[in-house]
């Protein structure tokens, strides 16, 4: 029997999922502490208990108990096992609901619990995975169920559901399984560290050690067929602590060979499993770097477009100003004397300033909005500004007189 645990902030989503399964006829309610099996009524009762600890965010606890296909127990026995599991995990004074599902190839239960008890106390989630395993092992013996080897005892990681499905489709073992076999064969010969590396590389396995500058090694990963696995992902027997006890290893003697093996591994193409050939996963710092680099690229592209638009406007300005300049009549922005004559130069022809303000700067509205100004570029007339200052100064003098 195995258990998958989830802790979260929301009770309603999981509750609705299980109630929908009941409505579809692929699940049933074995037991619950609520007075009604309706979603809204259950959530109202949950809300009342939550008031005892309103600051607690992750108050929801959900676990699924999974049995082997051959252990198709009666509802009553499964309900007893589920309640004993809850009591042993510390949920003896808490709201709960137990659902049995029939939508998989193995019998399983879904248990929804409020971590906040009726007395306001909260069940700690510290080391809850270890506690859950201990409870499961006791229940297996108590009820005569198939005993599952604990993760601490397991030397090899079992196939995942996806690996099993892929093996059915391709009729060949997964990369992880093939890697486990190859490494196990090399370890069975108990080679020296140098030979261990050489024999693995001869079979297409690149080794990456977590080596400090002092030469101390604290971990190991294996690259095979474009994928990179930490030793812990393959099983306890493939961790460095187990490997170094099998092979002949001395830190000072083997530090150069290990360093060179790391260089060869890092030269390999990046792994496909979400882990880089450098040994780190694509999550964390590496993923952040990629995202950040992408954002920087986007910003650079956006800035370049703006610079292009401004550059085009400047070129159009120079062209417009140079047109009149070819005839020796290039106007300045201060050529006009009256704001009523802004569209006409001294010869009665359209002025260069108007061309600059409206024709040579077709994107001036965009530039203005980016700069935060509320006025059109054509309104920024120095002569008009000077005239305004002169009149204001004159009015101020009159008031003082």
mmCIF file of C-alpha atoms in Angstrom:
data_model
loop_
_atom_site.group_PDB
_atom_site.id
_atom_site.type_symbol
_atom_site.label_atom_id
_atom_site.label_comp_id
_atom_site.label_asym_id
_atom_site.label_seq_id
_atom_site.Cartn_x
_atom_site.Cartn_y
_atom_site.Cartn_z
ATOM 1 C CA UNK A 1 0.000 0.000 0.000
ATOM 2 C CA UNK A 2 1.291 3.456 -0.906
ATOM 3 C CA UNK A 3 0.129 6.975 -0.088
ATOM 4 C CA UNK A 4 0.363 10.171 -2.127
ATOM 5 C CA UNK A 5 0.023 13.283 0.022
ATOM 6 C CA UNK A 6 -0.889 16.844 -0.888
ATOM 7 C CA UNK A 7 -1.240 19.911 1.333
ATOM 8 C CA UNK A 8 -2.913 23.061 0.071
ATOM 9 C CA UNK A 9 -4.962 26.187 0.677
ATOM 10 C CA UNK A 10 -8.198 25.034 -0.926
ATOM 11 C CA UNK A 11 -10.667 22.345 0.145
ATOM 12 C CA UNK A 12 -13.375 22.966 -2.441
ATOM 13 C CA UNK A 13 -11.473 21.875 -5.563
ATOM 14 C CA UNK A 14 -10.649 18.390 -4.305
ATOM 15 C CA UNK A 15 -14.094 18.031 -2.761
ATOM 16 C CA UNK A 16 -15.814 18.926 -6.029
ATOM 17 C CA UNK A 17 -13.595 16.497 -7.960
ATOM 18 C CA UNK A 18 -14.542 13.598 -5.700
ATOM 19 C CA UNK A 19 -18.248 14.489 -5.617
ATOM 20 C CA UNK A 20 -18.271 14.632 -9.418
ATOM 21 C CA UNK A 21 -16.742 11.157 -9.507
ATOM 22 C CA UNK A 22 -19.594 10.003 -7.257
ATOM 23 C CA UNK A 23 -22.168 11.577 -9.597
ATOM 24 C CA UNK A 24 -20.499 9.815 -12.541
ATOM 25 C CA UNK A 25 -20.802 6.451 -10.813
ATOM 26 C CA UNK A 26 -17.045 5.790 -10.572
ATOM 27 C CA UNK A 27 -16.705 6.571 -6.853
ATOM 28 C CA UNK A 28 -18.619 6.301 -3.601
ATOM 29 C CA UNK A 29 -18.533 7.937 -0.181
ATOM 30 C CA UNK A 30 -17.357 5.442 2.437
ATOM 31 C CA UNK A 31 -17.405 7.761 5.428
ATOM 32 C CA UNK A 32 -17.400 11.450 6.417
ATOM 33 C CA UNK A 33 -17.725 13.657 9.475
ATOM 34 C CA UNK A 34 -20.016 16.180 7.776
ATOM 35 C CA UNK A 35 -23.758 16.291 8.311
ATOM 36 C CA UNK A 36 -24.454 16.541 4.565
ATOM 37 C CA UNK A 37 -22.841 15.261 1.391
ATOM 38 C CA UNK A 38 -23.554 18.483 -0.511
ATOM 39 C CA UNK A 39 -20.652 20.690 -1.541
ATOM 40 C CA UNK A 40 -21.934 23.985 -0.164
ATOM 41 C CA UNK A 41 -23.009 22.469 3.140
ATOM 42 C CA UNK A 42 -19.602 20.822 3.604
ATOM 43 C CA UNK A 43 -17.773 24.056 2.823
ATOM 44 C CA UNK A 44 -19.898 25.940 5.362
ATOM 45 C CA UNK A 45 -18.891 23.463 8.068
ATOM 46 C CA UNK A 46 -15.238 23.727 7.020
ATOM 47 C CA UNK A 47 -15.431 27.525 7.194
ATOM 48 C CA UNK A 48 -16.705 27.372 10.789
ATOM 49 C CA UNK A 49 -13.680 25.339 11.907
ATOM 50 C CA UNK A 50 -11.305 27.511 9.906
ATOM 51 C CA UNK A 51 -12.401 30.463 12.027
ATOM 52 C CA UNK A 52 -10.422 28.879 14.879
ATOM 53 C CA UNK A 53 -7.174 29.412 12.940
ATOM 54 C CA UNK A 54 -7.892 32.084 10.315
ATOM 55 C CA UNK A 55 -4.206 32.840 9.651
ATOM 56 C CA UNK A 56 -3.328 29.269 8.647
ATOM 57 C CA UNK A 57 -2.944 29.106 4.880
ATOM 58 C CA UNK A 58 -2.387 25.423 4.081
ATOM 59 C CA UNK A 59 -5.155 23.931 6.166
ATOM 60 C CA UNK A 60 -6.216 21.290 3.621
ATOM 61 C CA UNK A 61 -4.699 17.793 3.638
ATOM 62 C CA UNK A 62 -5.376 15.209 0.943
ATOM 63 C CA UNK A 63 -3.972 11.709 0.540
ATOM 64 C CA UNK A 64 -4.728 8.766 -1.716
ATOM 65 C CA UNK A 65 -4.202 5.230 -0.417
ATOM 66 C CA UNK A 66 -3.310 2.853 -3.264
ATOM 67 C CA UNK A 67 -3.618 -0.924 -3.065
ATOM 68 C CA UNK A 68 -2.181 -3.580 -5.423
ATOM 69 C CA UNK A 69 -4.618 -4.798 -8.122
ATOM 70 C CA UNK A 70 -5.028 -8.166 -6.383
ATOM 71 C CA UNK A 71 -6.152 -6.573 -3.094
ATOM 72 C CA UNK A 72 -9.709 -5.664 -4.008
ATOM 73 C CA UNK A 73 -10.963 -5.362 -0.454
ATOM 74 C CA UNK A 74 -14.549 -4.885 0.691
ATOM 75 C CA UNK A 75 -15.767 -1.357 1.391
ATOM 76 C CA UNK A 76 -15.995 -1.999 5.117
ATOM 77 C CA UNK A 77 -12.376 -3.134 5.429
ATOM 78 C CA UNK A 78 -11.103 -0.271 3.288
ATOM 79 C CA UNK A 79 -13.025 2.165 5.458
ATOM 80 C CA UNK A 80 -11.484 0.674 8.600
ATOM 81 C CA UNK A 81 -7.999 0.997 7.108
ATOM 82 C CA UNK A 82 -8.653 4.618 6.096
ATOM 83 C CA UNK A 83 -9.891 5.574 9.576
ATOM 84 C CA UNK A 84 -6.947 3.854 11.249
ATOM 85 C CA UNK A 85 -4.607 5.707 8.908
ATOM 86 C CA UNK A 86 -6.200 9.031 9.907
ATOM 87 C CA UNK A 87 -6.012 8.240 13.628
ATOM 88 C CA UNK A 88 -2.363 7.177 13.417
ATOM 89 C CA UNK A 89 -1.490 10.348 11.497
ATOM 90 C CA UNK A 90 -3.028 12.455 14.278
ATOM 91 C CA UNK A 91 -6.362 13.322 12.598
ATOM 92 C CA UNK A 92 -8.617 11.913 15.313
ATOM 93 C CA UNK A 93 -10.546 15.142 16.053
ATOM 94 C CA UNK A 94 -10.788 16.585 12.556
ATOM 95 C CA UNK A 95 -13.242 16.982 9.688
ATOM 96 C CA UNK A 96 -12.741 14.349 6.991
ATOM 97 C CA UNK A 97 -14.295 12.614 3.992
ATOM 98 C CA UNK A 98 -13.297 9.215 2.576
ATOM 99 C CA UNK A 99 -14.033 8.316 -1.063
ATOM 100 C CA UNK A 100 -13.450 4.993 -2.807
ATOM 101 C CA UNK A 101 -12.703 5.261 -6.541
ATOM 102 C CA UNK A 102 -13.202 2.699 -9.291
ATOM 103 C CA UNK A 103 -11.642 4.638 -12.183
ATOM 104 C CA UNK A 104 -8.193 2.986 -12.155
ATOM 105 C CA UNK A 105 -6.735 -0.480 -12.600
ATOM 106 C CA UNK A 106 -6.057 -0.742 -8.872
ATOM 107 C CA UNK A 107 -8.244 -0.135 -5.778
ATOM 108 C CA UNK A 108 -7.619 3.222 -4.111
ATOM 109 C CA UNK A 109 -9.092 5.718 -1.657
ATOM 110 C CA UNK A 110 -9.098 9.503 -1.514
ATOM 111 C CA UNK A 111 -9.090 11.068 1.955
ATOM 112 C CA UNK A 112 -9.795 14.777 2.481
ATOM 113 C CA UNK A 113 -8.991 16.238 5.897
ATOM 114 C CA UNK A 114 -9.034 19.614 7.617
ATOM 115 C CA UNK A 115 -5.701 20.012 9.439
ATOM 116 C CA UNK A 116 -7.442 22.266 11.961
ATOM 117 C CA UNK A 117 -9.095 20.223 14.696
ATOM 118 C CA UNK A 118 -12.352 20.939 16.479
ATOM 119 C CA UNK A 119 -10.264 22.256 19.386
ATOM 120 C CA UNK A 120 -8.330 24.616 17.132
ATOM 121 C CA UNK A 121 -5.107 22.592 17.228
ATOM 122 C CA UNK A 122 -3.286 21.964 13.936
ATOM 123 C CA UNK A 123 -1.645 18.665 13.020
ATOM 124 C CA UNK A 124 1.988 19.348 12.175
ATOM 125 C CA UNK A 125 3.159 18.466 8.678
ATOM 126 C CA UNK A 126 6.759 18.011 9.831
ATOM 127 C CA UNK A 127 8.160 14.729 8.492
ATOM 128 C CA UNK A 128 4.673 13.651 7.522
ATOM 129 C CA UNK A 129 5.957 11.534 4.620
ATOM 130 C CA UNK A 130 8.158 9.478 6.963
ATOM 131 C CA UNK A 131 5.318 9.143 9.464
ATOM 132 C CA UNK A 132 2.971 8.059 6.686
ATOM 133 C CA UNK A 133 5.333 5.292 5.580
ATOM 134 C CA UNK A 134 5.616 3.991 9.124
ATOM 135 C CA UNK A 135 1.824 3.958 9.492
ATOM 136 C CA UNK A 136 1.393 2.126 6.173
ATOM 137 C CA UNK A 137 3.905 -0.586 7.124
ATOM 138 C CA UNK A 138 2.073 -1.193 10.412
ATOM 139 C CA UNK A 139 -1.331 -1.345 8.681
ATOM 140 C CA UNK A 140 -0.021 -3.824 6.112
ATOM 141 C CA UNK A 141 1.080 -6.216 8.842
ATOM 142 C CA UNK A 142 -2.054 -5.643 10.929
ATOM 143 C CA UNK A 143 -4.442 -6.409 8.052
ATOM 144 C CA UNK A 144 -2.337 -9.021 6.272
ATOM 145 C CA UNK A 145 -1.786 -6.849 3.193
ATOM 146 C CA UNK A 146 1.040 -6.998 0.687
ATOM 147 C CA UNK A 147 4.081 -5.450 2.335
ATOM 148 C CA UNK A 148 5.763 -2.757 0.279
ATOM 149 C CA UNK A 149 9.477 -2.113 0.661
ATOM 150 C CA UNK A 150 10.008 1.343 2.109
ATOM 151 C CA UNK A 151 11.838 3.958 0.092
ATOM 152 C CA UNK A 152 14.678 3.871 2.626
ATOM 153 C CA UNK A 153 15.183 0.152 2.032
ATOM 154 C CA UNK A 154 14.738 0.226 -1.735
ATOM 155 C CA UNK A 155 18.068 0.063 -3.572
ATOM 156 C CA UNK A 156 16.532 0.782 -6.980
ATOM 157 C CA UNK A 157 13.813 3.211 -7.912
ATOM 158 C CA UNK A 158 10.821 1.396 -9.359
ATOM 159 C CA UNK A 159 9.286 2.220 -12.726
ATOM 160 C CA UNK A 160 6.944 5.156 -12.792
ATOM 161 C CA UNK A 161 3.533 4.933 -14.424
ATOM 162 C CA UNK A 162 4.780 6.854 -17.481
ATOM 163 C CA UNK A 163 7.784 4.549 -17.834
ATOM 164 C CA UNK A 164 5.555 1.507 -17.633
ATOM 165 C CA UNK A 165 3.220 2.871 -20.311
ATOM 166 C CA UNK A 166 6.155 3.758 -22.559
ATOM 167 C CA UNK A 167 7.585 0.273 -22.172
ATOM 168 C CA UNK A 168 4.240 -1.180 -23.233
ATOM 169 C CA UNK A 169 4.208 1.028 -26.343
ATOM 170 C CA UNK A 170 7.836 0.544 -27.399
ATOM 171 C CA UNK A 171 8.331 -2.994 -26.061
ATOM 172 C CA UNK A 172 11.700 -2.006 -24.572
ATOM 173 C CA UNK A 173 12.869 -0.880 -21.127
ATOM 174 C CA UNK A 174 13.130 2.803 -20.233
ATOM 175 C CA UNK A 175 16.421 4.676 -20.298
ATOM 176 C CA UNK A 176 16.486 4.629 -16.497
ATOM 177 C CA UNK A 177 16.082 0.861 -16.365
ATOM 178 C CA UNK A 178 18.807 0.279 -18.957
ATOM 179 C CA UNK A 179 21.112 2.629 -17.059
ATOM 180 C CA UNK A 180 20.488 0.797 -13.790
ATOM 181 C CA UNK A 181 21.467 -2.522 -15.366
ATOM 182 C CA UNK A 182 24.644 -1.173 -16.989
ATOM 183 C CA UNK A 183 25.879 0.520 -13.817
ATOM 184 C CA UNK A 184 25.064 -2.513 -11.712
ATOM 185 C CA UNK A 185 27.139 -4.725 -14.011
ATOM 186 C CA UNK A 186 30.134 -2.393 -13.738
ATOM 187 C CA UNK A 187 29.827 -2.158 -9.965
ATOM 188 C CA UNK A 188 29.680 -5.945 -9.650
ATOM 189 C CA UNK A 189 33.337 -6.089 -10.776
ATOM 190 C CA UNK A 190 34.367 -3.725 -7.941
ATOM 191 C CA UNK A 191 36.737 -1.694 -10.104
ATOM 192 C CA UNK A 192 39.008 1.174 -9.091
ATOM 193 C CA UNK A 193 37.576 4.651 -9.564
ATOM 194 C CA UNK A 194 39.468 5.244 -12.818
ATOM 195 C CA UNK A 195 38.324 1.918 -14.275
ATOM 196 C CA UNK A 196 34.774 2.598 -13.063
ATOM 197 C CA UNK A 197 34.693 5.820 -15.107
ATOM 198 C CA UNK A 198 36.339 4.229 -18.145
ATOM 199 C CA UNK A 199 33.999 1.229 -18.222
ATOM 200 C CA UNK A 200 30.911 3.416 -17.960
ATOM 201 C CA UNK A 201 32.132 5.758 -20.713
ATOM 202 C CA UNK A 202 32.865 2.743 -22.926
ATOM 203 C CA UNK A 203 29.140 1.932 -22.723
ATOM 204 C CA UNK A 204 28.072 5.481 -23.519
ATOM 205 C CA UNK A 205 27.535 6.598 -19.910
ATOM 206 C CA UNK A 206 29.009 9.962 -18.925
ATOM 207 C CA UNK A 207 29.665 10.480 -15.238
ATOM 208 C CA UNK A 208 29.357 13.834 -13.477
ATOM 209 C CA UNK A 209 30.697 14.143 -9.939
ATOM 210 C CA UNK A 210 29.839 16.896 -7.479
ATOM 211 C CA UNK A 211 33.469 17.704 -6.754
ATOM 212 C CA UNK A 212 34.649 20.542 -4.521
ATOM 213 C CA UNK A 213 37.846 22.519 -5.133
ATOM 214 C CA UNK A 214 39.497 20.419 -2.418
ATOM 215 C CA UNK A 215 38.759 17.269 -4.409
ATOM 216 C CA UNK A 216 36.027 16.093 -2.043
ATOM 217 C CA UNK A 217 33.152 14.362 -3.854
ATOM 218 C CA UNK A 218 29.638 14.587 -2.398
ATOM 219 C CA UNK A 219 27.437 13.293 -5.232
ATOM 220 C CA UNK A 220 27.267 11.646 -8.623
ATOM 221 C CA UNK A 221 25.072 11.828 -11.735
ATOM 222 C CA UNK A 222 24.931 9.659 -14.842
ATOM 223 C CA UNK A 223 24.319 10.814 -18.408
ATOM 224 C CA UNK A 224 22.953 8.294 -20.892
ATOM 225 C CA UNK A 225 21.202 8.641 -24.263
ATOM 226 C CA UNK A 226 20.915 12.399 -23.849
ATOM 227 C CA UNK A 227 19.402 12.186 -20.371
ATOM 228 C CA UNK A 228 20.985 12.937 -17.009
ATOM 229 C CA UNK A 229 20.033 11.172 -13.760
ATOM 230 C CA UNK A 230 21.202 11.902 -10.251
ATOM 231 C CA UNK A 231 22.252 8.816 -8.335
ATOM 232 C CA UNK A 232 19.291 9.251 -5.992
ATOM 233 C CA UNK A 233 16.905 9.148 -8.970
ATOM 234 C CA UNK A 234 18.159 5.675 -9.868
ATOM 235 C CA UNK A 235 18.106 4.329 -6.323
ATOM 236 C CA UNK A 236 20.156 4.220 -3.137
ATOM 237 C CA UNK A 237 22.618 1.728 -4.647
ATOM 238 C CA UNK A 238 23.642 4.340 -7.229
ATOM 239 C CA UNK A 239 24.284 7.221 -4.824
ATOM 240 C CA UNK A 240 27.897 8.244 -4.337
ATOM 241 C CA UNK A 241 27.878 7.152 -0.690
ATOM 242 C CA UNK A 242 27.057 3.604 -1.814
ATOM 243 C CA UNK A 243 29.222 3.621 -4.959
ATOM 244 C CA UNK A 244 32.437 4.721 -3.224
ATOM 245 C CA UNK A 245 32.077 1.829 -0.780
ATOM 246 C CA UNK A 246 31.951 -0.641 -3.677
ATOM 247 C CA UNK A 247 34.724 0.696 -5.903
ATOM 248 C CA UNK A 248 38.329 1.351 -4.886
ATOM 249 C CA UNK A 249 38.422 5.101 -4.312
ATOM 250 C CA UNK A 250 40.947 7.496 -2.798
ATOM 251 C CA UNK A 251 40.282 11.216 -2.871
ATOM 252 C CA UNK A 252 43.821 12.446 -3.634
ATOM 253 C CA UNK A 253 44.683 9.651 -6.021
ATOM 254 C CA UNK A 254 41.476 9.921 -8.064
ATOM 255 C CA UNK A 255 40.753 13.667 -7.975
ATOM 256 C CA UNK A 256 42.364 14.327 -11.391
ATOM 257 C CA UNK A 257 40.542 11.455 -13.105
ATOM 258 C CA UNK A 258 37.233 12.670 -11.634
ATOM 259 C CA UNK A 259 37.923 16.258 -12.673
ATOM 260 C CA UNK A 260 38.676 15.178 -16.247
ATOM 261 C CA UNK A 261 35.533 13.028 -16.348
ATOM 262 C CA UNK A 262 33.500 16.099 -15.364
ATOM 263 C CA UNK A 263 35.054 18.090 -18.220
ATOM 264 C CA UNK A 264 34.148 15.394 -20.740
ATOM 265 C CA UNK A 265 30.571 15.192 -19.441
ATOM 266 C CA UNK A 266 30.054 18.951 -19.577
ATOM 267 C CA UNK A 267 31.094 18.941 -23.224
ATOM 268 C CA UNK A 268 28.118 16.703 -24.017
ATOM 269 C CA UNK A 269 24.856 18.203 -25.426
ATOM 270 C CA UNK A 270 22.259 19.310 -22.901
ATOM 271 C CA UNK A 271 20.029 16.611 -21.461
ATOM 272 C CA UNK A 272 16.406 16.129 -22.518
ATOM 273 C CA UNK A 273 14.996 15.410 -19.084
ATOM 274 C CA UNK A 274 14.948 18.986 -17.833
ATOM 275 C CA UNK A 275 18.454 18.606 -16.456
ATOM 276 C CA UNK A 276 21.466 20.303 -17.985
ATOM 277 C CA UNK A 277 24.633 18.459 -18.963
ATOM 278 C CA UNK A 278 26.364 20.555 -16.341
ATOM 279 C CA UNK A 279 24.556 18.665 -13.624
ATOM 280 C CA UNK A 280 21.957 21.169 -12.478
ATOM 281 C CA UNK A 281 18.288 20.868 -13.156
ATOM 282 C CA UNK A 282 16.536 23.225 -15.516
ATOM 283 C CA UNK A 283 14.516 24.507 -12.601
ATOM 284 C CA UNK A 284 15.989 26.986 -10.155
ATOM 285 C CA UNK A 285 18.913 29.158 -11.216
ATOM 286 C CA UNK A 286 19.328 27.746 -14.723
ATOM 287 C CA UNK A 287 15.658 28.178 -15.567
ATOM 288 C CA UNK A 288 15.628 31.700 -14.109
ATOM 289 C CA UNK A 289 18.646 32.587 -16.231
ATOM 290 C CA UNK A 290 16.913 31.382 -19.374
ATOM 291 C CA UNK A 291 13.753 33.306 -18.577
ATOM 292 C CA UNK A 292 15.693 36.417 -17.666
ATOM 293 C CA UNK A 293 17.740 36.197 -20.837
ATOM 294 C CA UNK A 294 14.563 35.893 -22.843
ATOM 295 C CA UNK A 295 13.124 38.958 -21.146
ATOM 296 C CA UNK A 296 16.277 40.931 -21.820
ATOM 297 C CA UNK A 297 16.043 39.978 -25.471
ATOM 298 C CA UNK A 298 12.458 41.152 -25.634
ATOM 299 C CA UNK A 299 13.387 44.457 -24.024
ATOM 300 C CA UNK A 300 16.265 44.947 -26.431
ATOM 301 C CA UNK A 301 14.019 44.266 -29.387
ATOM 302 C CA UNK A 302 11.394 46.707 -28.101
ATOM 303 C CA UNK A 303 14.008 49.398 -27.516
ATOM 304 C CA UNK A 304 15.415 48.826 -30.987
ATOM 305 C CA UNK A 305 12.012 49.381 -32.564
ATOM 306 C CA UNK A 306 11.619 52.659 -30.705
ATOM 307 C CA UNK A 307 15.097 53.732 -31.732
ATOM 308 C CA UNK A 308 14.274 52.888 -35.349
ATOM 309 C CA UNK A 309 11.124 55.021 -35.211
ATOM 310 C CA UNK A 310 12.985 57.944 -33.685
ATOM 311 C CA UNK A 311 15.796 57.517 -36.210
ATOM 312 C CA UNK A 312 13.332 57.562 -39.109
ATOM 313 C CA UNK A 313 11.736 60.709 -37.708
ATOM 314 C CA UNK A 314 15.136 62.375 -37.426
ATOM 315 C CA UNK A 315 16.032 61.424 -40.977
ATOM 316 C CA UNK A 316 12.712 62.785 -42.255
ATOM 317 C CA UNK A 317 13.362 65.972 -40.294
ATOM 318 C CA UNK A 318 16.764 66.394 -41.927
ATOM 319 C CA UNK A 319 15.317 65.667 -45.363
ATOM 320 C CA UNK A 320 12.503 68.177 -44.855
ATOM 321 C CA UNK A 321 14.881 70.809 -43.543
ATOM 322 C CA UNK A 322 17.359 70.136 -46.332
ATOM 323 C CA UNK A 323 14.758 70.585 -49.087
ATOM 324 C CA UNK A 324 14.452 74.299 -48.522
ATOM 325 C CA UNK A 325 18.096 74.543 -47.605
ATOM 326 C CA UNK A 326 19.063 73.527 -51.151
ATOM 327 C CA UNK A 327 17.609 76.810 -52.391
ATOM 328 C CA UNK A 328 19.183 78.841 -49.626
ATOM 329 C CA UNK A 329 15.817 79.366 -47.894
ATOM 330 C CA UNK A 330 16.078 76.846 -45.047
ATOM 331 C CA UNK A 331 13.836 78.234 -42.281
ATOM 332 C CA UNK A 332 14.555 78.176 -38.551
ATOM 333 C CA UNK A 333 11.947 77.462 -35.874
ATOM 334 C CA UNK A 334 12.054 81.172 -34.954
ATOM 335 C CA UNK A 335 11.395 82.442 -38.491
ATOM 336 C CA UNK A 336 7.723 83.268 -37.844
ATOM 337 C CA UNK A 337 6.716 86.286 -35.791
ATOM 338 C CA UNK A 338 3.073 85.547 -35.149
ATOM 339 C CA UNK A 339 1.349 82.361 -34.020
ATOM 340 C CA UNK A 340 -1.382 83.144 -36.579
ATOM 341 C CA UNK A 341 1.214 82.643 -39.359
ATOM 342 C CA UNK A 342 2.589 79.264 -38.193
ATOM 343 C CA UNK A 343 1.661 77.533 -41.435
ATOM 344 C CA UNK A 344 3.270 80.141 -43.726
ATOM 345 C CA UNK A 345 6.842 81.370 -44.187
ATOM 346 C CA UNK A 346 7.890 84.897 -45.224
ATOM 347 C CA UNK A 347 7.226 84.095 -48.896
ATOM 348 C CA UNK A 348 3.739 82.675 -48.187
ATOM 349 C CA UNK A 349 4.878 79.068 -48.800
ATOM 350 C CA UNK A 350 4.335 76.228 -46.299
ATOM 351 C CA UNK A 351 7.047 76.547 -43.689
ATOM 352 C CA UNK A 352 9.644 73.939 -42.907
ATOM 353 C CA UNK A 353 8.567 73.972 -39.254
ATOM 354 C CA UNK A 354 5.098 72.751 -40.130
ATOM 355 C CA UNK A 355 6.635 69.979 -42.207
ATOM 356 C CA UNK A 356 8.808 69.009 -39.286
ATOM 357 C CA UNK A 357 5.942 69.163 -36.825
ATOM 358 C CA UNK A 358 3.415 67.147 -38.798
ATOM 359 C CA UNK A 359 4.947 65.509 -41.831
ATOM 360 C CA UNK A 360 8.505 64.763 -40.791
ATOM 361 C CA UNK A 361 7.328 63.408 -37.406
ATOM 362 C CA UNK A 362 4.423 61.082 -38.198
ATOM 363 C CA UNK A 363 5.111 59.243 -34.954
ATOM 364 C CA UNK A 364 5.411 62.334 -32.788
ATOM 365 C CA UNK A 365 2.262 61.360 -30.868
ATOM 366 C CA UNK A 366 3.931 58.060 -29.942
ATOM 367 C CA UNK A 367 7.154 59.798 -28.914
ATOM 368 C CA UNK A 368 5.224 62.407 -26.962
ATOM 369 C CA UNK A 369 3.289 59.794 -25.054
ATOM 370 C CA UNK A 370 6.484 57.920 -24.246
ATOM 371 C CA UNK A 371 8.102 61.111 -22.966
ATOM 372 C CA UNK A 372 5.017 61.985 -20.940
ATOM 373 C CA UNK A 373 4.212 65.297 -22.638
ATOM 374 C CA UNK A 374 0.636 66.420 -23.220
ATOM 375 C CA UNK A 375 1.386 68.724 -26.165
ATOM 376 C CA UNK A 376 1.948 68.045 -29.851
ATOM 377 C CA UNK A 377 5.497 68.575 -31.110
ATOM 378 C CA UNK A 378 4.244 71.351 -33.421
ATOM 379 C CA UNK A 379 3.037 73.360 -30.428
ATOM 380 C CA UNK A 380 6.525 73.660 -28.997
ATOM 381 C CA UNK A 381 7.177 77.022 -30.733
ATOM 382 C CA UNK A 382 9.949 79.054 -29.187
ATOM 383 C CA UNK A 383 8.626 82.365 -30.580
ATOM 384 C CA UNK A 384 5.201 81.786 -29.063
ATOM 385 C CA UNK A 385 6.824 80.839 -25.786
ATOM 386 C CA UNK A 386 8.892 84.018 -25.780
ATOM 387 C CA UNK A 387 5.783 86.070 -26.589
ATOM 388 C CA UNK A 388 3.941 84.493 -23.668
ATOM 389 C CA UNK A 389 6.804 85.274 -21.295
ATOM 390 C CA UNK A 390 6.990 88.863 -22.531
ATOM 391 C CA UNK A 391 3.253 89.464 -21.984
ATOM 392 C CA UNK A 392 3.309 87.874 -18.542
ATOM 393 C CA UNK A 393 6.263 90.068 -17.557
ATOM 394 C CA UNK A 394 4.412 93.146 -18.856
ATOM 395 C CA UNK A 395 1.249 92.312 -16.850
ATOM 396 C CA UNK A 396 3.332 91.753 -13.743
ATOM 397 C CA UNK A 397 4.966 95.181 -14.201
ATOM 398 C CA UNK A 398 1.590 96.840 -14.594
ATOM 399 C CA UNK A 399 0.331 95.339 -11.359
ATOM 400 C CA UNK A 400 3.417 96.452 -9.497
ATOM 401 C CA UNK A 401 2.998 100.031 -10.965
#
